Coordinates of C-alpha atoms and ligand atoms in Angstrom, one line a residue:
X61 CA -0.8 21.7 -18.5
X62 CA -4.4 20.5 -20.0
X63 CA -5.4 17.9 -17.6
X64 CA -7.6 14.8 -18.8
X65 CA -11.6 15.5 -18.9
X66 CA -14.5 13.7 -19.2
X67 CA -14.5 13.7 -22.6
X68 CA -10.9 12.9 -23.0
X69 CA -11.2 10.0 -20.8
X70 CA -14.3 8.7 -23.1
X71 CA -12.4 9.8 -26.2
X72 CA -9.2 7.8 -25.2
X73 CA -11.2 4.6 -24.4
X74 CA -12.8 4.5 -27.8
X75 CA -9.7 5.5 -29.7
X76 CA -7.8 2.9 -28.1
X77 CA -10.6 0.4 -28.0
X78 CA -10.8 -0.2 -24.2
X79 CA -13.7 -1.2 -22.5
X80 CA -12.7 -0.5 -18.7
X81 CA -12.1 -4.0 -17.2
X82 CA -13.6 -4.5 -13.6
X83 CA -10.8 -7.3 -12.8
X84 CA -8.0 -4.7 -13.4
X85 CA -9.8 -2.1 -11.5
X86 CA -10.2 0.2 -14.3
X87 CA -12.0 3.4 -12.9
X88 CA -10.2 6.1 -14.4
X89 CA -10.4 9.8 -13.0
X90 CA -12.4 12.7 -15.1
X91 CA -11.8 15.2 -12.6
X92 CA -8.7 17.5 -13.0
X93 CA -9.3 19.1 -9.6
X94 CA -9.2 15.4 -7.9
X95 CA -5.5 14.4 -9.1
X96 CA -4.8 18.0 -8.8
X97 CA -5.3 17.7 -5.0
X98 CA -4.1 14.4 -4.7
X99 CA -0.6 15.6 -6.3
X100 CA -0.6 18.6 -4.0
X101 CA -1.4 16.4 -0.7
X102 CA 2.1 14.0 -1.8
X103 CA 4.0 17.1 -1.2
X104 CA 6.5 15.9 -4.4
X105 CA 9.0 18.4 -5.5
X106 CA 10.6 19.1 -8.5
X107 CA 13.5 16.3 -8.9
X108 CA 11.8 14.0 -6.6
X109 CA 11.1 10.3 -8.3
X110 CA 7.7 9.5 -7.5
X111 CA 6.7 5.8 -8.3
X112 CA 3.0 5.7 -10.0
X113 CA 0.9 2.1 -10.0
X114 CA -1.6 1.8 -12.8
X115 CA -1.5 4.9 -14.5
X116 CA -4.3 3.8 -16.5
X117 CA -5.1 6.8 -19.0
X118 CA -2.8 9.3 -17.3
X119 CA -5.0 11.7 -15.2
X120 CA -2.8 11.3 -12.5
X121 CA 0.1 11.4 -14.3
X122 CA 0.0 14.6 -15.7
X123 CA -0.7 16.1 -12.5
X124 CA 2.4 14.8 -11.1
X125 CA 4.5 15.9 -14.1
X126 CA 2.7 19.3 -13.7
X127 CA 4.5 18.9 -10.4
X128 CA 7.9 18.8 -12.4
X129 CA 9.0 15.3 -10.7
X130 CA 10.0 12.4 -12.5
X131 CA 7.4 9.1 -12.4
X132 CA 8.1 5.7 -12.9
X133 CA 4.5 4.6 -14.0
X134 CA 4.0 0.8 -13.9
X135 CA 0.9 -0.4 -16.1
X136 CA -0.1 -4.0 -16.2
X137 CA -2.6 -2.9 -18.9
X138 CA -0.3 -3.0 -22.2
X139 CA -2.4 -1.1 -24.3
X140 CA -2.5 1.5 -22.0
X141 CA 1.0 1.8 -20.8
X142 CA 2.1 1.9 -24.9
X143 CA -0.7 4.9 -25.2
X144 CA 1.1 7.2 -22.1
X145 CA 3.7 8.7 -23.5
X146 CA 1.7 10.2 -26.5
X147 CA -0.8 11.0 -24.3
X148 CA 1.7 12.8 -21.9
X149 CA 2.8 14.7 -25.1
X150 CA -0.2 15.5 -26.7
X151 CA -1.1 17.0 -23.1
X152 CA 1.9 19.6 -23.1
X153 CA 3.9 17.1 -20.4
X154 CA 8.1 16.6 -20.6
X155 CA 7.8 13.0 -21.0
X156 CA 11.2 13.0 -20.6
X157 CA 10.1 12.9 -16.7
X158 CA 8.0 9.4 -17.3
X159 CA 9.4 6.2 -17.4
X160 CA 6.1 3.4 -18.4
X161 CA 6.6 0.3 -17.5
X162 CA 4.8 -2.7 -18.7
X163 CA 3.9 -5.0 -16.2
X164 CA 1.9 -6.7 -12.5
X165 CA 3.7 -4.1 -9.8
X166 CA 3.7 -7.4 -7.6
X167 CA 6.0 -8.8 -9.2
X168 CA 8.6 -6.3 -8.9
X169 CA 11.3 -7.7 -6.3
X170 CA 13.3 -5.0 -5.6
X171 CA 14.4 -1.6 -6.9
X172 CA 16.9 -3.0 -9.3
X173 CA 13.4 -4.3 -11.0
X174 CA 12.8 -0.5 -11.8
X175 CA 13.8 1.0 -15.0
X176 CA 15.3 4.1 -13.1
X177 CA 16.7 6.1 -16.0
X178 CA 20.4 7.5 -15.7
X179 CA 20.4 10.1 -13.2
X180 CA 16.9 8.9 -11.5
X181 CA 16.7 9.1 -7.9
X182 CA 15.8 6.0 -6.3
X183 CA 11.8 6.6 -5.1
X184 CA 10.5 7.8 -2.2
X185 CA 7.1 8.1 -2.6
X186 CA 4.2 5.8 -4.4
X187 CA 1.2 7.9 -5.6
X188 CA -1.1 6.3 -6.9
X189 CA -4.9 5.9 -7.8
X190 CA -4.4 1.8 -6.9
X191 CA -6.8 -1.1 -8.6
X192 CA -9.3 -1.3 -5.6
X193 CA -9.2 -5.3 -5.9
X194 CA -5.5 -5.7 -4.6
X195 CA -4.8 -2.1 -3.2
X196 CA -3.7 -3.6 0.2
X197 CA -1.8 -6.3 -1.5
X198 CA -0.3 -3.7 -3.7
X199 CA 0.9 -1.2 -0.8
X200 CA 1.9 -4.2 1.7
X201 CA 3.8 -5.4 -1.4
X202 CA 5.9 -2.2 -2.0
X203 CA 6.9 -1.3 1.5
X204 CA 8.3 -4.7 1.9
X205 CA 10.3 -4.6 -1.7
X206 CA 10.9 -0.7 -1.7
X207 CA 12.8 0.2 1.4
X208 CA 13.5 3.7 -0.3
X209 CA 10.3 4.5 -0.3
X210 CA 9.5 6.4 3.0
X211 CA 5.7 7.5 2.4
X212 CA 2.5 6.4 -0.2
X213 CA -0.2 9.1 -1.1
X214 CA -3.3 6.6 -2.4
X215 CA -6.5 6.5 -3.3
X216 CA -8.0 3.6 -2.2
X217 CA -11.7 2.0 -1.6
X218 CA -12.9 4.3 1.1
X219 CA -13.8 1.2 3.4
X220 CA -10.2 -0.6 2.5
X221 CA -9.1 3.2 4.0
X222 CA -11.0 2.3 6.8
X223 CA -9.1 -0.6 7.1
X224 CA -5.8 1.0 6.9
X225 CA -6.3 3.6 9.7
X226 CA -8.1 1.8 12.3
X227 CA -6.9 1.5 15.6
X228 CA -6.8 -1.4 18.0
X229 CA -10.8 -2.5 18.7
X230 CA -12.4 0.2 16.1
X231 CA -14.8 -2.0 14.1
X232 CA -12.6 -1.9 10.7
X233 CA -9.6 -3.1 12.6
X234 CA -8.5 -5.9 11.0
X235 CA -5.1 -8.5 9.2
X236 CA -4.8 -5.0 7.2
X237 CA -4.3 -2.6 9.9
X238 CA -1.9 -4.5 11.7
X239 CA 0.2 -5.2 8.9
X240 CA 0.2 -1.4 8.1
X241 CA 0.6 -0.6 11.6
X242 CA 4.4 -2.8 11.5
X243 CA 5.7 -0.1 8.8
X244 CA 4.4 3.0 9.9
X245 CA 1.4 5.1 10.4
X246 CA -1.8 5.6 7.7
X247 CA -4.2 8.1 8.0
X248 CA -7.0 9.3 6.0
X249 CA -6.3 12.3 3.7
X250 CA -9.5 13.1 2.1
X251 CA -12.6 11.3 0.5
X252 CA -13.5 11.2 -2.9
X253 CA -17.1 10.9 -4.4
X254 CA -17.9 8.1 -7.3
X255 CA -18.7 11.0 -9.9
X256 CA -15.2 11.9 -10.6
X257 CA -14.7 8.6 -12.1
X258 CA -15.1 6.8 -15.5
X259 CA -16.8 4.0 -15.0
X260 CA -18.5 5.1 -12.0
X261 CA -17.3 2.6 -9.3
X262 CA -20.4 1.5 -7.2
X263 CA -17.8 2.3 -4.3
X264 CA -16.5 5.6 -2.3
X265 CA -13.4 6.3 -2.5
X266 CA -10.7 8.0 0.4
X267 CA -6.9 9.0 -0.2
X268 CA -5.1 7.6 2.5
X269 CA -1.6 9.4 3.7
X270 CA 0.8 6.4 4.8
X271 CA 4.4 7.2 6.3
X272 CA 7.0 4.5 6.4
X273 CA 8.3 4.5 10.6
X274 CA 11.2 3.2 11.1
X275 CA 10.9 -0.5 12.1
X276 CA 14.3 -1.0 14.0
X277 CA 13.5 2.0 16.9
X278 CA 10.0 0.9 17.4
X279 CA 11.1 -2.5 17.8
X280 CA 13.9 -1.2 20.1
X281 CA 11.1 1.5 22.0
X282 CA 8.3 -1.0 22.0
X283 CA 9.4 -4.1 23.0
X284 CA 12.7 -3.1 24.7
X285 CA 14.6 -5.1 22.1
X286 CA 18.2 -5.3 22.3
X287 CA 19.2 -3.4 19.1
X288 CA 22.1 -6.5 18.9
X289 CA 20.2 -8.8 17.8
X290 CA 18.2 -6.5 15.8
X291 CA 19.9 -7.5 12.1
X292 CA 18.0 -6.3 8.9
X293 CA 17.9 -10.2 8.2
X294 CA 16.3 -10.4 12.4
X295 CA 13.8 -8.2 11.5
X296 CA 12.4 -9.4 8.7
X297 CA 12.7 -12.9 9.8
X298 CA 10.3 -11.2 13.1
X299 CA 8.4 -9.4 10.4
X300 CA 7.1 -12.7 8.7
X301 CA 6.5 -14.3 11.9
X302 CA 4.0 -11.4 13.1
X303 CA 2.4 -11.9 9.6
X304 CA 2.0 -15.5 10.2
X305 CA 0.3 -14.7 13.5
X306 CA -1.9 -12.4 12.6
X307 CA -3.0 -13.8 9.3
X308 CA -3.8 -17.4 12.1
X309 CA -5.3 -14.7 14.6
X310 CA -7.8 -13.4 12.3
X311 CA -8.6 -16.0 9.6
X312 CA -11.0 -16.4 13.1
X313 CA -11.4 -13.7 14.9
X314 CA -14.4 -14.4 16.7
X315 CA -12.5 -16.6 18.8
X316 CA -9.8 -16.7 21.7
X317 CA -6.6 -16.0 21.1
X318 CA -6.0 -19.6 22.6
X319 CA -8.2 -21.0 20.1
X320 CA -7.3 -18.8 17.0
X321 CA -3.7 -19.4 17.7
X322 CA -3.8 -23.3 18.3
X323 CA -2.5 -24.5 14.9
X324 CA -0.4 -21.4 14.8
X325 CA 0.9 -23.0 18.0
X326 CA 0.9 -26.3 18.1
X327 CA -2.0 -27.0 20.3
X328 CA -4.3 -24.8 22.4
X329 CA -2.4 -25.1 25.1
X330 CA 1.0 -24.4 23.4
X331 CA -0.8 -21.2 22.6
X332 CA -2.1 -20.5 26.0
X333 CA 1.6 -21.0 26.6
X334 CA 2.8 -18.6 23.7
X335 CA 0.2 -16.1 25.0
X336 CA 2.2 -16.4 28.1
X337 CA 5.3 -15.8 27.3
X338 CA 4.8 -13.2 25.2
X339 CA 2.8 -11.2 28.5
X340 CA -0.6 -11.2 26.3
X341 CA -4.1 -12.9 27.7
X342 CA -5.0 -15.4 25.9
X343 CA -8.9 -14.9 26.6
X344 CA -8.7 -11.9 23.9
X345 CA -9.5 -11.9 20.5
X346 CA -7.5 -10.7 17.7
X347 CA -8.9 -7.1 17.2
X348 CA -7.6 -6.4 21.0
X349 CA -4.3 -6.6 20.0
X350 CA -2.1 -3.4 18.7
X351 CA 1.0 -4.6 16.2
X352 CA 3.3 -4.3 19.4
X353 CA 1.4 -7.4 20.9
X354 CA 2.0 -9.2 18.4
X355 CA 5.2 -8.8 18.0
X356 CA 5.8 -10.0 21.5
X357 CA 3.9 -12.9 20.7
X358 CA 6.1 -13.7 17.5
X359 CA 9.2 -12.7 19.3
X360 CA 8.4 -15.5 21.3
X361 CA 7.6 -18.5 19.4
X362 CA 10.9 -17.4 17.5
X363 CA 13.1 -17.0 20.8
X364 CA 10.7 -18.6 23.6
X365 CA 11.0 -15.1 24.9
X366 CA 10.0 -11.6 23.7
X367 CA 13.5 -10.4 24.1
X368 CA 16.1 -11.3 20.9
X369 CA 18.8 -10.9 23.1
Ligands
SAM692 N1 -4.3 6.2 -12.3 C1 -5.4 6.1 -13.3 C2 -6.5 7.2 -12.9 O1 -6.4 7.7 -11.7 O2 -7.3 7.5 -13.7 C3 -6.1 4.7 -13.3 C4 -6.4 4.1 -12.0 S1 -7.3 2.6 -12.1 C5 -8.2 2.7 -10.5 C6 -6.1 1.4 -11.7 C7 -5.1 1.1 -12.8 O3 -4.2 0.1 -12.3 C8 -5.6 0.6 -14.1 O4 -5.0 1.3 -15.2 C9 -5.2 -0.9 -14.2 O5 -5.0 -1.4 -15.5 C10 -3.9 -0.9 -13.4 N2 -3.6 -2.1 -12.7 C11 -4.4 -3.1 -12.2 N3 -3.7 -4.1 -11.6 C12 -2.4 -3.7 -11.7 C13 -1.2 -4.3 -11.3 N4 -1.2 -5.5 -10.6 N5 0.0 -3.7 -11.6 C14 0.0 -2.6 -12.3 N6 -1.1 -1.9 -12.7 C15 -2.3 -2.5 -12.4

């Protein structure tokens, strides 16, 4: 299959009269050998359903159909979504495999908002070369809405990757890496240099290798949570609550947890007592805590107790 060049990147843009827009995080990939290695690193299989965010020009694309699995490409771009499936062709792809759909990937809800052709398999994996502005928004977005999907294979800003893997106390740690931590484990693939990209972004890039964990047992392993109580509806009612906290606990992270968590709370000392309960100190800041802390401590302003039971 003839992957997209340089000069079929360039080409496209003028034939279709786009000029790359920054706010949509156009930066489209040149290099075959990049989406090459990004589709080999997603491990997809022939069969598989793979779901694609911003497929922009199709560089990625194609090297997932060369892959022989279906894609499900969401564009919020219309004039480039209605271009993909010539392109596809005029490359030597089956664009029977691709299914383009128009539109903002947030606002899909839920899997019944994909077009999944007849026979489809629900997806498992996003791959994706994601719009840098919102690529945590994006991925945060789909593991919440997709519970099918058990893994993402992205290329992302290399210090939003950063972000992403950081442990507890490393200086990217951060709202991000919690979040990521409470469905499952990101690390960093490989990085990728700004010359493979049209327009260059002023930016590095990383691909960033995220695995969905399963939620229930760690909450069951972690926290010693008695799996009764532990309801889909439980969990994602704990889920919220952990985002609330953490979005309070760093919006200032420079302070005490006491502090940080005080409107969160009620009052300082409702959160000195919260801390308490929930067995964290509340003289810590926010980038001491590791996503089973703050589960504890949203465990317990929903049941006055880390335990569900
Ligand atoms: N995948 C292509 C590549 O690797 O060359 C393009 C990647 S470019 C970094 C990001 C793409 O995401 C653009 O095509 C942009 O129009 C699209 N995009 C931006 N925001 C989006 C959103 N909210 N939903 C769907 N697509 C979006």
């Amino acid at each position: 299959m003839l992957l997209l060049g340089a000069r079929d990147i360039i080409e496209l843009c003028a034939a279709l009269e786009v000029s790359p827009s920054k706010k949509k995080g156009q930066n489209f990939v040149t290099n075959p050998g990049t989406v090459r290695r990004i589709a080999a690193a997603a491990g997809v299989t022939p069969g598989d359903t793979v779901v694609e965010i911003g497929p922009g020009l199709g560089s990625l694309t194609l090297a997932l159909l060369e892959q022989d699995c279906k894609v499900i490409a969401i564009e919020i771009d219309p004039r480039l979504a209605a271009a993909l499936p010539v392109t596809m062709r005029q490359h030597g792809a089956n664009s029977a495999n691709l299914c383009v759909m128009t539109q903002d990937a947030l606002e899909i809800s839920g899997v019944s908002d994909l077009d999944l052709p007849e026979g489809w398999a629900v997806p498992r994996q996003l791959v994706a070369n994601l719009p840098y502005n919102v690529a945590t928004p994006l991925l945060l977005h789909f593991l919440e809405v997709l519970p099918g999907l058990e893994g993402a294979l992205v290329m992302v800003q290399a210090e939003v990757a950063d972000r992403w893997v950081a442990g507890v106390a490393d200086a990217a740690y951060g709202a991000p890496s919690v979040k990521l931590a409470w469905w499952g484990s990101a690390k960093r693939a490989f990085k990728v240099g700004r010359n493979v990209f049209y327009p260059a972004p002023n930016v590095d890039s990383a691909v960033v290798d995220f695995q969905r964990l399963e939620v229930r047992q760690r909450l069951k392993e972690d926290l010693k949570l008695s799996a009764a109580g532990l309801t889909d509806e439980a969990i994602e009612t704990l889920r919220k609550e952990v985002f609330a906290a953490v979005n309070a606990a760093f919006s200032q992270r420079r302070k005490t947890l006491r502090q940080s968590l005080a409107k969160y709370a009620g009052s300082p000392d409702a959160a000195a007592a919260l801390l308490e309960a929930a067995g964290v100190t509340p003289g810590l800041r926010a980038e001491r805590l590791s996503v089973t802390d703050f589960t504890k401590i949203a465990a317990a302003k929903l049941y006055g107790t880390s335990d569900t039971k």
